[in-house]
Amino acid sequence: MKFKIEGRYWKGEKTFPSLNDYIHELGRNPKAGARIKSKFEGIACDAVRMGLKGHKVSGLVTLHYVFYEPEKGQRRDHMNVFSFADKVIQDALQKCGTLKDDSPKYVDGSQIKHEFHYTSGTPYIEVEIVEL
């Protein structure tokens, strides 16, 4: 099953901030980090609710991410973009009730995949949940 997070939510041009962006905000103000995480978790929850329509998973899963970043965002470090998005999306899947928990008992982190492409259109993240 798949869902898509589409839009320019970070600084008007990217879908999600990178881990470096998040750490920078934490350094500015410790509460800013919590606000950013909460905001993007909410965005992810909305996408989960719309895309999965209440589907719940009870067993072990892995996640496959495909990031479509803006063409002018080709300088962003892939692992920094993936790291923040992975954390927020797994928390959102748990918060929405799709996953019982985001612990290794329910999410096999060794099989998580991510790939990056660039688009001249609206950036987005496709997330596929694969039941094992």
mmCIF file of C-alpha atoms in Angstrom:
data_model
loop_
_atom_site.group_PDB
_atom_site.id
_atom_site.type_symbol
_atom_site.label_atom_id
_atom_site.label_comp_id
_atom_site.label_asym_id
_atom_site.label_seq_id
_atom_site.Cartn_x
_atom_site.Cartn_y
_atom_site.Cartn_z
ATOM 1 C CA MET A 1 0.000 0.000 0.000
ATOM 2 C CA LYS A 2 1.188 3.508 -0.850
ATOM 3 C CA PHE A 3 0.549 7.105 0.036
ATOM 4 C CA LYS A 4 1.976 10.411 -1.151
ATOM 5 C CA ILE A 5 3.002 13.567 0.702
ATOM 6 C CA GLU A 6 2.861 16.345 -1.866
ATOM 7 C CA GLY A 7 3.530 20.035 -1.501
ATOM 8 C CA ARG A 8 6.006 22.796 -0.741
ATOM 9 C CA TYR A 9 5.879 22.850 3.060
ATOM 10 C CA TRP A 10 9.492 23.731 3.885
ATOM 11 C CA LYS A 11 10.529 27.285 2.994
ATOM 12 C CA GLY A 12 8.100 27.333 0.076
ATOM 13 C CA GLU A 13 10.135 25.009 -2.115
ATOM 14 C CA LYS A 14 10.731 21.599 -0.497
ATOM 15 C CA THR A 15 8.370 18.985 0.904
ATOM 16 C CA PHE A 16 10.240 18.295 4.178
ATOM 17 C CA PRO A 17 13.263 19.858 5.878
ATOM 18 C CA SER A 18 16.526 17.949 6.137
ATOM 19 C CA LEU A 19 18.006 16.722 9.407
ATOM 20 C CA ASN A 20 20.486 19.623 9.213
ATOM 21 C CA ASP A 21 17.587 22.096 8.916
ATOM 22 C CA TYR A 22 15.947 20.514 11.968
ATOM 23 C CA ILE A 23 19.184 20.630 14.005
ATOM 24 C CA HIS A 24 19.682 24.274 12.988
ATOM 25 C CA GLU A 25 16.194 25.114 14.296
ATOM 26 C CA LEU A 26 16.925 23.266 17.558
ATOM 27 C CA GLY A 27 20.011 25.425 18.008
ATOM 28 C CA ARG A 28 17.955 28.551 17.463
ATOM 29 C CA ASN A 29 15.311 27.593 20.000
ATOM 30 C CA PRO A 30 14.729 24.166 21.630
ATOM 31 C CA LYS A 31 10.960 24.580 21.270
ATOM 32 C CA ALA A 32 11.301 25.315 17.551
ATOM 33 C CA GLY A 33 12.449 21.735 16.975
ATOM 34 C CA ALA A 34 9.331 20.352 18.648
ATOM 35 C CA ARG A 35 7.138 22.689 16.581
ATOM 36 C CA ILE A 36 8.787 21.597 13.331
ATOM 37 C CA LYS A 37 8.499 17.895 14.159
ATOM 38 C CA SER A 38 4.860 18.331 15.168
ATOM 39 C CA LYS A 39 4.044 20.319 12.009
ATOM 40 C CA PHE A 40 5.558 17.765 9.651
ATOM 41 C CA GLU A 41 4.116 14.835 11.587
ATOM 42 C CA GLY A 42 0.696 16.455 11.068
ATOM 43 C CA ILE A 43 1.347 16.853 7.339
ATOM 44 C CA ALA A 44 2.371 13.184 7.147
ATOM 45 C CA CYS A 45 -0.708 12.114 9.175
ATOM 46 C CA ASP A 46 -2.993 13.950 6.750
ATOM 47 C CA ALA A 47 -1.355 12.142 3.818
ATOM 48 C CA VAL A 48 -1.633 8.770 5.614
ATOM 49 C CA ARG A 49 -5.329 9.311 6.356
ATOM 50 C CA MET A 50 -6.090 10.347 2.775
ATOM 51 C CA GLY A 51 -3.929 7.717 1.108
ATOM 52 C CA LEU A 52 -4.486 4.661 3.300
ATOM 53 C CA LYS A 53 -8.059 5.381 4.395
ATOM 54 C CA GLY A 54 -7.780 3.754 7.817
ATOM 55 C CA HIS A 55 -5.835 0.660 6.735
ATOM 56 C CA LYS A 56 -4.036 -0.951 9.673
ATOM 57 C CA VAL A 57 -1.050 -3.296 9.649
ATOM 58 C CA SER A 58 -0.518 -5.821 12.428
ATOM 59 C CA GLY A 59 2.657 -7.611 11.350
ATOM 60 C CA LEU A 60 6.202 -6.720 10.410
ATOM 61 C CA VAL A 61 6.662 -4.168 7.622
ATOM 62 C CA THR A 62 9.376 -2.285 5.836
ATOM 63 C CA LEU A 63 9.132 1.067 4.115
ATOM 64 C CA HIS A 64 10.211 2.193 0.666
ATOM 65 C CA TYR A 65 10.574 5.931 0.087
ATOM 66 C CA VAL A 66 10.849 7.739 -3.232
ATOM 67 C CA PHE A 67 11.698 11.429 -2.877
ATOM 68 C CA TYR A 68 10.946 13.820 -5.734
ATOM 69 C CA GLU A 69 12.965 16.889 -4.798
ATOM 70 C CA PRO A 70 12.942 20.215 -6.650
ATOM 71 C CA GLU A 71 15.526 20.361 -9.430
ATOM 72 C CA LYS A 72 17.284 23.248 -7.721
ATOM 73 C CA GLY A 73 17.472 21.167 -4.518
ATOM 74 C CA GLN A 74 20.071 18.809 -5.951
ATOM 75 C CA ARG A 75 22.621 20.047 -3.437
ATOM 76 C CA ARG A 76 20.755 18.585 -0.447
ATOM 77 C CA ASP A 77 22.377 15.579 1.195
ATOM 78 C CA HIS A 78 20.128 12.560 0.587
ATOM 79 C CA MET A 79 20.730 10.986 4.004
ATOM 80 C CA ASN A 80 19.874 14.254 5.757
ATOM 81 C CA VAL A 81 16.596 14.543 3.845
ATOM 82 C CA PHE A 82 15.767 10.857 4.361
ATOM 83 C CA SER A 83 16.653 10.781 8.087
ATOM 84 C CA PHE A 84 14.243 13.500 9.160
ATOM 85 C CA ALA A 85 11.450 12.306 6.859
ATOM 86 C CA ASP A 86 11.801 8.663 7.968
ATOM 87 C CA LYS A 87 11.511 9.571 11.657
ATOM 88 C CA VAL A 88 8.525 11.861 11.165
ATOM 89 C CA ILE A 89 6.689 9.490 8.805
ATOM 90 C CA GLN A 90 7.142 6.454 11.067
ATOM 91 C CA ASP A 91 5.852 8.486 14.028
ATOM 92 C CA ALA A 92 2.884 9.626 11.913
ATOM 93 C CA LEU A 93 2.081 6.034 10.886
ATOM 94 C CA GLN A 94 2.024 5.081 14.557
ATOM 95 C CA LYS A 95 0.004 8.149 15.584
ATOM 96 C CA CYS A 96 -2.599 7.456 12.873
ATOM 97 C CA GLY A 97 -2.914 3.836 13.985
ATOM 98 C CA THR A 98 -1.568 2.330 10.760
ATOM 99 C CA LEU A 99 1.344 0.793 12.679
ATOM 100 C CA LYS A 100 1.008 -0.471 16.229
ATOM 101 C CA ASP A 101 4.516 0.776 17.000
ATOM 102 C CA ASP A 102 7.584 1.964 15.088
ATOM 103 C CA SER A 103 9.947 -0.321 17.005
ATOM 104 C CA PRO A 104 12.023 -3.036 15.277
ATOM 105 C CA LYS A 105 9.313 -5.546 16.258
ATOM 106 C CA TYR A 106 7.009 -3.880 13.698
ATOM 107 C CA VAL A 107 9.348 -2.054 11.280
ATOM 108 C CA ASP A 108 12.322 -3.893 9.777
ATOM 109 C CA GLY A 109 14.827 -1.074 9.438
ATOM 110 C CA SER A 110 17.360 -3.282 7.657
ATOM 111 C CA GLN A 111 15.135 -3.413 4.575
ATOM 112 C CA ILE A 112 14.067 0.243 4.396
ATOM 113 C CA LYS A 113 14.870 1.666 0.953
ATOM 114 C CA HIS A 114 15.010 5.206 -0.316
ATOM 115 C CA GLU A 115 15.671 6.737 -3.697
ATOM 116 C CA PHE A 116 15.795 10.274 -5.017
ATOM 117 C CA HIS A 117 14.619 11.875 -8.232
ATOM 118 C CA TYR A 118 14.271 15.500 -9.261
ATOM 119 C CA THR A 119 11.216 17.251 -10.602
ATOM 120 C CA SER A 120 10.446 20.636 -12.103
ATOM 121 C CA GLY A 121 6.916 20.328 -10.715
ATOM 122 C CA THR A 122 5.627 20.116 -7.156
ATOM 123 C CA PRO A 123 7.945 18.088 -4.904
ATOM 124 C CA TYR A 124 6.580 15.015 -3.140
ATOM 125 C CA ILE A 125 7.447 11.860 -1.239
ATOM 126 C CA GLU A 126 5.936 8.475 -2.111
ATOM 127 C CA VAL A 127 5.872 5.985 0.730
ATOM 128 C CA GLU A 128 5.160 2.302 0.204
ATOM 129 C CA ILE A 129 4.452 0.044 3.171
ATOM 130 C CA VAL A 130 5.488 -3.525 2.405
ATOM 131 C CA GLU A 131 4.171 -6.254 4.690
ATOM 132 C CA LEU A 132 6.759 -8.968 5.308
#
